[in-house]
Amino acid sequence: MKIDEAPWRTRVLRAPLGWWRARDGYVKDGALAALLTVLAFVPTLSAIGAQLGDLPVRRADALGVALTLAQCLPLAIRSRWPALCLAVVGTAFAVHQTLACPPTFGTVGIYLALYAAGAHQVRFRGGLVAVSTVGYAALAVVLHSLGSPQRALDYLAFFSALALIWLAGTGVRRWRAEEAERRRLAAEVATAAERARIARELHDVVTHHVTAMVVQADAAQFLLPAAPERVTEGLTAISGTGRRALTELRYLLGVLEATGESASADRARADRAPALGKVVDLVEQARLSGQPVDWTEQGERRPQAVDVELAAYRVVQEALTNALKYATGRRTAVLVRYGDEHIEIEVTTDGPGDGRTATAPVPTAPVSQEPRIPGPSRVPGPSGGRGLNGLRERVRMLDGELVAGAGPDGGFSVRALIPSRPAQE
């Protein structure tokens, strides 16, 4: 039986690469300088080094060794102080060529130092280019005066190669800057999206429950002199509404604290999440607040993904909140239809002229002593406020559609079509 060794070999190779990538840049520079220093004294690699003057080679001595080290060791600071690294390596290279020291692979250091300067130098880049160009021209003049067989075109070709190396480093620097800018913009967009999501959640939780509690409290005040035995029922409704608000706020805080986790990752937190199965609680809460609500559920309800369940719940919640705020006491119908591919939600509130207006199970009083605005003018427009706009965005993110607008009788309707996404076991 033949065993495939490819995965094992891949793991063996990935381990040292991962370790190397995790090292600090200064450590990598030091390792590069040490490696080049070792290779500089390998005789078989001496012909690969950079050679410019082609002057008669002098005997190897301590000065030649020192110049070789001066072209290798400064690479350890090429990322931290690229201009200083280029100055030391460039000077050592020029002296090495002028004195016709034995060729060495260490002269490759001029290429590495020049690339590092193009990639890492921040200030005085133009000045560094000008000084380097003047220095190279001076070196060419000195080599020519010493009898170098190189022609002007040879010096120009070598200078062109150095310029290309500088431009390569500059290109990498520009790419890194653009990549950093993209990451910054992406972080800003993600932050703004997260703030908008938190604002939508807080609006949905606070507005709905506070509206219900205000209506229930005003109803209790209205009942106090007329039917004091029914005040307990109103206070119980207020207490239940407050507890539901606290439960949703705890869920929201749990999601915010779970950095990098999805809401469905924690089973306990997911169980506290508003879901389709809890829509009936919204209906009962609205009824306790004095709003006559008809509840209809069609089709087989199946567990959906957390974001789908939450979006459907928020649609019903926002629609009932608007009904309590703008059409108190008018009949409201909630329909949730479960299909194979979509979940359809429709919440309609009758207008003031509809003869089907029902009597609220709990009498309600005006929320304040200010004059009440007539019903039709208090119905929210098709564009809606923060709540409806936030719902449109939430449903759109799920590839769904939400339409809200006034009806011909002065009522209001909210319709949403959300694609089904069954929960994964």
GROMACS .gro file of C-alpha atoms in nm:
model
  425
    1MET     CA    1   0.000   0.000   0.000
    2LYS     CA    2   0.149   0.333  -0.108
    3ILE     CA    3   0.121   0.617   0.137
    4ASP     CA    4   0.089   0.968   0.002
    5GLU     CA    5   0.376   1.166   0.155
    6ALA     CA    6   0.279   1.499  -0.001
    7PRO     CA    7   0.075   1.628   0.299
    8TRP     CA    8   0.352   1.529   0.541
    9ARG     CA    9   0.615   1.704   0.332
   10THR     CA   10   0.394   2.011   0.306
   11ARG     CA   11   0.364   2.029   0.684
   12VAL     CA   12   0.739   1.990   0.724
   13LEU     CA   13   0.800   2.279   0.487
   14ARG     CA   14   0.530   2.502   0.631
   15ALA     CA   15   0.662   2.482   0.987
   16PRO     CA   16   0.996   2.659   0.926
   17LEU     CA   17   0.835   2.906   0.682
   18GLY     CA   18   0.575   2.999   0.941
   19TRP     CA   19   0.845   3.042   1.204
   20TRP     CA   20   1.051   3.262   0.970
   21ARG     CA   21   0.755   3.483   0.877
   22ALA     CA   22   0.677   3.540   1.243
   23ARG     CA   23   1.026   3.676   1.315
   24ASP     CA   24   1.090   4.047   1.353
   25GLY     CA   25   1.225   4.236   1.051
   26TYR     CA   26   1.547   4.322   1.233
   27VAL     CA   27   1.611   3.954   1.301
   28LYS     CA   28   1.565   3.878   0.932
   29ASP     CA   29   1.806   4.157   0.837
   30GLY     CA   30   2.065   4.023   1.078
   31ALA     CA   31   2.029   3.673   0.936
   32LEU     CA   32   2.066   3.809   0.581
   33ALA     CA   33   2.381   4.000   0.676
   34ALA     CA   34   2.532   3.691   0.842
   35LEU     CA   35   2.448   3.470   0.545
   36LEU     CA   36   2.601   3.713   0.294
   37THR     CA   37   2.912   3.745   0.509
   38VAL     CA   38   2.963   3.368   0.504
   39LEU     CA   39   2.902   3.343   0.130
   40ALA     CA   40   3.137   3.633   0.062
   41PHE     CA   41   3.434   3.415   0.153
   42VAL     CA   42   3.331   3.115  -0.060
   43PRO     CA   43   3.581   3.116  -0.352
   44THR     CA   44   3.345   2.951  -0.600
   45LEU     CA   45   3.093   3.237  -0.562
   46SER     CA   46   3.342   3.521  -0.611
   47ALA     CA   47   3.270   3.551  -0.984
   48ILE     CA   48   2.901   3.620  -0.915
   49GLY     CA   49   2.964   3.946  -0.733
   50ALA     CA   50   2.924   4.294  -0.879
   51GLN     CA   51   3.229   4.408  -1.077
   52LEU     CA   52   3.264   4.754  -1.230
   53GLY     CA   53   3.623   4.870  -1.279
   54ASP     CA   54   3.793   4.560  -1.422
   55LEU     CA   55   4.128   4.692  -1.300
   56PRO     CA   56   4.423   4.457  -1.240
   57VAL     CA   57   4.345   4.263  -0.924
   58ARG     CA   58   4.570   4.320  -0.625
   59ARG     CA   59   4.667   4.053  -0.375
   60ALA     CA   60   4.428   3.962  -0.098
   61ASP     CA   61   4.505   4.138   0.227
   62ALA     CA   62   4.342   4.258   0.547
   63LEU     CA   63   4.211   4.572   0.378
   64GLY     CA   64   4.025   4.364   0.122
   65VAL     CA   65   3.871   4.153   0.400
   66ALA     CA   66   3.765   4.468   0.586
   67LEU     CA   67   3.603   4.615   0.275
   68THR     CA   68   3.420   4.288   0.215
   69LEU     CA   69   3.284   4.290   0.569
   70ALA     CA   70   3.184   4.656   0.526
   71GLN     CA   71   2.970   4.555   0.230
   72CYS     CA   72   2.794   4.272   0.418
   73LEU     CA   73   2.752   4.349   0.787
   74PRO     CA   74   2.570   4.688   0.751
   75LEU     CA   75   2.281   4.501   0.591
   76ALA     CA   76   2.175   4.415   0.945
   77ILE     CA   77   2.039   4.772   0.974
   78ARG     CA   78   1.901   4.802   0.620
   79SER     CA   79   1.537   4.827   0.737
   80ARG     CA   80   1.600   5.047   1.041
   81TRP     CA   81   1.849   5.293   0.888
   82PRO     CA   82   1.842   5.231   0.512
   83ALA     CA   83   2.025   5.554   0.418
   84LEU     CA   84   2.312   5.483   0.657
   85CYS     CA   85   2.331   5.125   0.534
   86LEU     CA   86   2.350   5.242   0.171
   87ALA     CA   87   2.615   5.505   0.255
   88VAL     CA   88   2.845   5.253   0.428
   89VAL     CA   89   2.795   4.974   0.174
   90GLY     CA   90   2.823   5.213  -0.121
   91THR     CA   91   3.143   5.370   0.009
   92ALA     CA   92   3.296   5.028   0.078
   93PHE     CA   93   3.199   4.913  -0.272
   94ALA     CA   94   3.353   5.224  -0.433
   95VAL     CA   95   3.681   5.182  -0.241
   96HIS     CA   96   3.682   4.808  -0.315
   97GLN     CA   97   3.650   4.876  -0.690
   98THR     CA   98   3.901   5.162  -0.685
   99LEU     CA   99   4.169   4.957  -0.508
  100ALA     CA  100   4.100   4.656  -0.733
  101CYS     CA  101   4.055   4.419  -0.443
  102PRO     CA  102   3.991   4.052  -0.524
  103PRO     CA  103   3.633   3.989  -0.646
  104THR     CA  104   3.390   3.860  -0.383
  105PHE     CA  105   3.028   3.763  -0.360
  106GLY     CA  106   2.996   4.025  -0.085
  107THR     CA  107   2.971   4.300  -0.349
  108VAL     CA  108   2.609   4.187  -0.396
  109GLY     CA  109   2.548   4.388  -0.081
  110ILE     CA  110   2.529   4.707  -0.290
  111TYR     CA  111   2.219   4.570  -0.462
  112LEU     CA  112   2.053   4.471  -0.137
  113ALA     CA  113   2.133   4.803   0.031
  114LEU     CA  114   1.999   5.001  -0.266
  115TYR     CA  115   1.676   4.798  -0.272
  116ALA     CA  116   1.630   4.848   0.102
  117ALA     CA  117   1.678   5.224   0.064
  118GLY     CA  118   1.410   5.236  -0.205
  119ALA     CA  119   1.170   5.026   0.003
  120HIS     CA  120   1.226   5.165   0.354
  121GLN     CA  121   1.369   5.518   0.335
  122VAL     CA  122   1.103   5.768   0.447
  123ARG     CA  123   1.263   6.112   0.444
  124PHE     CA  124   1.505   6.284   0.204
  125ARG     CA  125   1.449   6.026  -0.068
  126GLY     CA  126   1.520   6.278  -0.343
  127GLY     CA  127   1.838   6.393  -0.169
  128LEU     CA  128   1.953   6.034  -0.126
  129VAL     CA  129   1.904   5.970  -0.497
  130ALA     CA  130   2.097   6.285  -0.589
  131VAL     CA  131   2.390   6.208  -0.357
  132SER     CA  132   2.405   5.846  -0.479
  133THR     CA  133   2.404   5.958  -0.843
  134VAL     CA  134   2.684   6.207  -0.784
  135GLY     CA  135   2.884   5.944  -0.597
  136TYR     CA  136   2.845   5.696  -0.880
  137ALA     CA  137   2.952   5.955  -1.137
  138ALA     CA  138   3.259   6.035  -0.928
  139LEU     CA  139   3.341   5.663  -0.904
  140ALA     CA  140   3.314   5.626  -1.281
  141VAL     CA  141   3.550   5.920  -1.335
  142VAL     CA  142   3.804   5.780  -1.086
  143LEU     CA  143   3.794   5.433  -1.242
  144HIS     CA  144   3.838   5.580  -1.589
  145SER     CA  145   4.139   5.786  -1.473
  146LEU     CA  146   4.294   5.469  -1.326
  147GLY     CA  147   4.283   5.303  -1.667
  148SER     CA  148   3.960   5.103  -1.647
  149PRO     CA  149   3.874   4.945  -1.984
  150GLN     CA  150   3.503   5.015  -1.929
  151ARG     CA  151   3.335   5.253  -2.172
  152ALA     CA  152   3.071   5.516  -2.103
  153LEU     CA  153   2.796   5.281  -2.216
  154ASP     CA  154   2.918   5.020  -1.968
  155TYR     CA  155   2.895   5.267  -1.682
  156LEU     CA  156   2.551   5.376  -1.804
  157ALA     CA  157   2.430   5.015  -1.821
  158PHE     CA  158   2.549   4.947  -1.466
  159PHE     CA  159   2.383   5.268  -1.348
  160SER     CA  160   2.058   5.161  -1.520
  161ALA     CA  161   2.067   4.830  -1.334
  162LEU     CA  162   2.110   5.015  -1.004
  163ALA     CA  163   1.821   5.247  -1.096
  164LEU     CA  164   1.595   4.949  -1.166
  165ILE     CA  165   1.678   4.802  -0.826
  166TRP     CA  166   1.591   5.136  -0.660
  167LEU     CA  167   1.262   5.150  -0.854
  168ALA     CA  168   1.180   4.794  -0.750
  169GLY     CA  169   1.220   4.893  -0.385
  170THR     CA  170   1.012   5.206  -0.445
  171GLY     CA  171   0.738   4.995  -0.604
  172VAL     CA  172   0.729   4.765  -0.304
  173ARG     CA  173   0.711   5.067  -0.073
  174ARG     CA  174   0.418   5.210  -0.270
  175TRP     CA  175   0.241   4.873  -0.267
  176ARG     CA  176   0.282   4.845   0.109
  177ALA     CA  177   0.147   5.198   0.157
  178GLU     CA  178  -0.155   5.124  -0.061
  179GLU     CA  179  -0.215   4.797   0.119
  180ALA     CA  180  -0.198   4.971   0.456
  181GLU     CA  181  -0.443   5.234   0.331
  182ARG     CA  182  -0.680   4.964   0.210
  183ARG     CA  183  -0.664   4.792   0.547
  184ARG     CA  184  -0.728   5.124   0.722
  185LEU     CA  185  -1.028   5.200   0.503
  186ALA     CA  186  -1.159   4.847   0.546
  187ALA     CA  187  -1.126   4.884   0.924
  188GLU     CA  188  -1.313   5.216   0.911
  189VAL     CA  189  -1.589   5.064   0.700
  190ALA     CA  190  -1.614   4.767   0.934
  191THR     CA  191  -1.625   4.999   1.234
  192ALA     CA  192  -1.896   5.214   1.076
  193ALA     CA  193  -2.097   4.905   0.983
  194GLU     CA  194  -2.064   4.771   1.336
  195ARG     CA  195  -2.174   5.103   1.484
  196ALA     CA  196  -2.474   5.109   1.250
  197ARG     CA  197  -2.560   4.752   1.346
  198ILE     CA  198  -2.538   4.833   1.716
  199ALA     CA  199  -2.751   5.145   1.664
  200ARG     CA  200  -3.014   4.938   1.482
  201GLU     CA  201  -3.019   4.676   1.756
  202LEU     CA  202  -3.045   4.935   2.033
  203HIS     CA  203  -3.318   5.118   1.845
  204ASP     CA  204  -3.516   4.799   1.791
  205VAL     CA  205  -3.486   4.688   2.153
  206VAL     CA  206  -3.526   5.019   2.333
  207THR     CA  207  -3.789   5.184   2.113
  208HIS     CA  208  -4.024   4.889   2.106
  209HIS     CA  209  -4.016   4.803   2.474
  210VAL     CA  210  -4.010   5.162   2.599
  211THR     CA  211  -4.304   5.250   2.375
  212ALA     CA  212  -4.499   4.954   2.510
  213MET     CA  213  -4.413   5.043   2.871
  214VAL     CA  214  -4.518   5.406   2.823
  215VAL     CA  215  -4.852   5.303   2.674
  216GLN     CA  216  -4.909   5.049   2.950
  217ALA     CA  217  -4.816   5.299   3.222
  218ASP     CA  218  -5.054   5.561   3.081
  219ALA     CA  219  -5.326   5.299   3.065
  220ALA     CA  220  -5.265   5.213   3.431
  221GLN     CA  221  -5.296   5.581   3.525
  222PHE     CA  222  -5.622   5.602   3.332
  223LEU     CA  223  -5.760   5.290   3.506
  224LEU     CA  224  -5.655   5.395   3.857
  225PRO     CA  225  -5.966   5.605   3.940
  226ALA     CA  226  -6.210   5.417   3.714
  227ALA     CA  227  -6.114   5.050   3.762
  228PRO     CA  228  -5.845   5.016   4.029
  229GLU     CA  229  -5.884   4.636   4.035
  230ARG     CA  230  -5.740   4.625   3.677
  231VAL     CA  231  -5.431   4.831   3.758
  232THR     CA  232  -5.247   4.517   3.872
  233GLU     CA  233  -5.290   4.373   3.524
  234GLY     CA  234  -5.128   4.682   3.369
  235LEU     CA  235  -4.839   4.681   3.616
  236THR     CA  236  -4.779   4.313   3.546
  237ALA     CA  237  -4.763   4.391   3.175
  238ILE     CA  238  -4.510   4.669   3.241
  239SER     CA  239  -4.297   4.433   3.449
  240GLY     CA  240  -4.303   4.166   3.179
  241THR     CA  241  -4.210   4.417   2.911
  242GLY     CA  242  -3.916   4.539   3.118
  243ARG     CA  243  -3.791   4.186   3.172
  244ARG     CA  244  -3.809   4.112   2.799
  245ALA     CA  245  -3.616   4.433   2.730
  246LEU     CA  246  -3.345   4.332   2.978
  247THR     CA  247  -3.322   3.985   2.820
  248GLU     CA  248  -3.269   4.133   2.473
  249LEU     CA  249  -3.017   4.386   2.604
  250ARG     CA  250  -2.821   4.107   2.774
  251TYR     CA  251  -2.819   3.917   2.446
  252LEU     CA  252  -2.695   4.225   2.261
  253LEU     CA  253  -2.419   4.284   2.517
  254GLY     CA  254  -2.320   3.918   2.491
  255VAL     CA  255  -2.282   3.948   2.115
  256LEU     CA  256  -2.070   4.264   2.153
  257GLU     CA  257  -1.843   4.096   2.408
  258ALA     CA  258  -1.793   3.788   2.187
  259THR     CA  259  -1.516   3.940   1.975
  260GLY     CA  260  -1.461   3.739   1.659
  261GLU     CA  261  -1.744   3.496   1.747
  262SER     CA  262  -2.075   3.456   1.574
  263ALA     CA  263  -2.387   3.481   1.781
  264SER     CA  264  -2.471   3.119   1.705
  265ALA     CA  265  -2.139   2.993   1.846
  266ASP     CA  266  -2.261   3.013   2.206
  267ARG     CA  267  -2.569   2.797   2.250
  268ALA     CA  268  -2.684   2.980   2.565
  269ARG     CA  269  -2.650   3.316   2.393
  270ALA     CA  270  -2.829   3.188   2.081
  271ASP     CA  271  -3.118   3.066   2.295
  272ARG     CA  272  -3.167   3.421   2.427
  273ALA     CA  273  -3.164   3.568   2.077
  274PRO     CA  274  -3.491   3.708   1.944
  275ALA     CA  275  -3.630   3.448   1.704
  276LEU     CA  276  -3.935   3.363   1.498
  277GLY     CA  277  -4.066   3.143   1.773
  278LYS     CA  278  -4.084   3.446   2.001
  279VAL     CA  279  -4.292   3.662   1.767
  280VAL     CA  280  -4.604   3.551   1.952
  281ASP     CA  281  -4.459   3.720   2.263
  282LEU     CA  282  -4.450   4.047   2.069
  283VAL     CA  283  -4.815   4.000   1.974
  284GLU     CA  284  -4.917   3.930   2.334
  285GLN     CA  285  -4.717   4.230   2.454
  286ALA     CA  286  -4.897   4.455   2.204
  287ARG     CA  287  -5.231   4.318   2.314
  288LEU     CA  288  -5.149   4.389   2.676
  289SER     CA  289  -5.066   4.745   2.573
  290GLY     CA  290  -5.418   4.786   2.439
  291GLN     CA  291  -5.354   4.715   2.073
  292PRO     CA  292  -5.596   4.471   1.906
  293VAL     CA  293  -5.369   4.235   1.712
  294ASP     CA  294  -5.466   3.941   1.489
  295TRP     CA  295  -5.194   3.679   1.466
  296THR     CA  296  -5.174   3.436   1.172
  297GLU     CA  297  -4.902   3.183   1.101
  298GLN     CA  298  -4.905   2.979   0.779
  299GLY     CA  299  -4.680   2.694   0.676
  300GLU     CA  300  -4.433   2.488   0.874
  301ARG     CA  301  -4.188   2.688   1.080
  302ARG     CA  302  -3.838   2.542   1.058
  303PRO     CA  303  -3.526   2.661   1.245
  304GLN     CA  304  -3.344   2.927   1.045
  305ALA     CA  305  -3.001   3.088   1.067
  306VAL     CA  306  -2.966   3.336   1.353
  307ASP     CA  307  -2.951   3.642   1.128
  308VAL     CA  308  -3.265   3.533   0.937
  309GLU     CA  309  -3.459   3.470   1.258
  310LEU     CA  310  -3.344   3.800   1.406
  311ALA     CA  311  -3.436   3.997   1.092
  312ALA     CA  312  -3.786   3.846   1.082
  313TYR     CA  313  -3.835   3.916   1.451
  314ARG     CA  314  -3.723   4.278   1.411
  315VAL     CA  315  -3.962   4.335   1.119
  316VAL     CA  316  -4.261   4.235   1.331
  317GLN     CA  317  -4.126   4.424   1.630
  318GLU     CA  318  -4.077   4.750   1.441
  319ALA     CA  319  -4.418   4.725   1.272
  320LEU     CA  320  -4.595   4.669   1.604
  321THR     CA  321  -4.398   4.955   1.761
  322ASN     CA  322  -4.517   5.191   1.488
  323ALA     CA  323  -4.872   5.066   1.538
  324LEU     CA  324  -4.854   5.143   1.911
  325LYS     CA  325  -4.702   5.487   1.849
  326TYR     CA  326  -4.910   5.606   1.554
  327ALA     CA  327  -5.229   5.397   1.549
  328THR     CA  328  -5.313   5.315   1.910
  329GLY     CA  329  -5.631   5.110   1.939
  330ARG     CA  330  -5.664   5.028   1.569
  331ARG     CA  331  -5.677   4.671   1.449
  332THR     CA  332  -5.338   4.534   1.346
  333ALA     CA  333  -5.291   4.207   1.158
  334VAL     CA  334  -4.964   4.011   1.168
  335LEU     CA  335  -4.913   3.740   0.907
  336VAL     CA  336  -4.603   3.518   0.886
  337ARG     CA  337  -4.597   3.271   0.596
  338TYR     CA  338  -4.323   3.007   0.578
  339GLY     CA  339  -4.228   2.890   0.230
  340ASP     CA  340  -3.964   2.658   0.097
  341GLU     CA  341  -3.742   2.942  -0.025
  342HIS     CA  342  -3.870   3.254   0.152
  343ILE     CA  343  -4.028   3.376   0.471
  344GLU     CA  344  -4.300   3.631   0.404
  345ILE     CA  345  -4.403   3.878   0.673
  346GLU     CA  346  -4.692   4.122   0.648
  347VAL     CA  347  -4.808   4.360   0.920
  348THR     CA  348  -5.101   4.589   0.839
  349THR     CA  349  -5.273   4.849   1.055
  350ASP     CA  350  -5.621   4.978   0.976
  351GLY     CA  351  -5.677   5.343   0.901
  352PRO     CA  352  -5.906   5.573   1.102
  353GLY     CA  353  -6.186   5.534   0.848
  354ASP     CA  354  -6.194   5.154   0.859
  355GLY     CA  355  -6.504   5.022   1.028
  356ARG     CA  356  -6.319   4.718   1.162
  357THR     CA  357  -6.148   4.912   1.441
  358ALA     CA  358  -6.169   4.697   1.749
  359THR     CA  359  -6.196   4.783   2.112
  360ALA     CA  360  -5.870   4.748   2.298
  361PRO     CA  361  -5.869   4.485   2.571
  362VAL     CA  362  -5.710   4.738   2.805
  363PRO     CA  363  -5.827   5.102   2.781
  364THR     CA  364  -5.550   5.341   2.710
  365ALA     CA  365  -5.497   5.706   2.785
  366PRO     CA  366  -5.300   5.960   2.585
  367VAL     CA  367  -4.927   5.926   2.635
  368SER     CA  368  -4.899   6.288   2.743
  369GLN     CA  369  -5.119   6.592   2.803
  370GLU     CA  370  -5.019   6.737   2.466
  371PRO     CA  371  -5.291   6.740   2.197
  372ARG     CA  372  -5.305   6.421   1.995
  373ILE     CA  373  -5.226   6.456   1.625
  374PRO     CA  374  -5.497   6.308   1.402
  375GLY     CA  375  -5.433   5.950   1.294
  376PRO     CA  376  -5.361   5.989   0.921
  377SER     CA  377  -5.100   6.257   0.973
  378ARG     CA  378  -4.926   6.047   1.235
  379VAL     CA  379  -4.881   5.746   1.009
  380PRO     CA  380  -4.511   5.717   0.917
  381GLY     CA  381  -4.431   5.780   0.554
  382PRO     CA  382  -4.299   5.520   0.312
  383SER     CA  383  -3.941   5.619   0.378
  384GLY     CA  384  -3.982   5.557   0.749
  385GLY     CA  385  -3.746   5.665   1.023
  386ARG     CA  386  -3.433   5.507   1.166
  387GLY     CA  387  -3.621   5.185   1.239
  388LEU     CA  388  -3.759   5.121   0.890
  389ASN     CA  389  -3.438   5.233   0.721
  390GLY     CA  390  -3.241   5.003   0.945
  391LEU     CA  391  -3.480   4.718   0.867
  392ARG     CA  392  -3.441   4.773   0.493
  393GLU     CA  393  -3.065   4.754   0.529
  394ARG     CA  394  -3.085   4.444   0.747
  395VAL     CA  395  -3.318   4.264   0.505
  396ARG     CA  396  -3.116   4.377   0.203
  397MET     CA  397  -2.803   4.224   0.354
  398LEU     CA  398  -2.989   3.890   0.349
  399ASP     CA  399  -3.084   3.940  -0.019
  400GLY     CA  400  -3.440   4.010   0.087
  401GLU     CA  401  -3.683   4.294   0.028
  402LEU     CA  402  -3.886   4.519   0.257
  403VAL     CA  403  -4.165   4.754   0.147
  404ALA     CA  404  -4.348   4.991   0.382
  405GLY     CA  405  -4.613   5.247   0.298
  406ALA     CA  406  -4.953   5.394   0.370
  407GLY     CA  407  -5.268   5.216   0.253
  408PRO     CA  408  -5.566   5.370   0.070
  409ASP     CA  409  -5.773   5.381   0.391
  410GLY     CA  410  -5.506   5.575   0.580
  411GLY     CA  411  -5.359   5.267   0.742
  412PHE     CA  412  -5.006   5.142   0.713
  413SER     CA  413  -4.846   4.817   0.603
  414VAL     CA  414  -4.502   4.659   0.624
  415ARG     CA  415  -4.417   4.366   0.396
  416ALA     CA  416  -4.091   4.174   0.401
  417LEU     CA  417  -3.964   3.882   0.195
  418ILE     CA  418  -3.660   3.712   0.349
  419PRO     CA  419  -3.479   3.417   0.186
  420SER     CA  420  -3.482   3.103   0.397
  421ARG     CA  421  -3.152   2.977   0.532
  422PRO     CA  422  -3.208   2.666   0.742
  423ALA     CA  423  -2.994   2.647   1.054
  424GLN     CA  424  -2.705   2.405   1.034
  425GLU     CA  425  -2.703   2.136   1.296
   0.00000   0.00000   0.00000
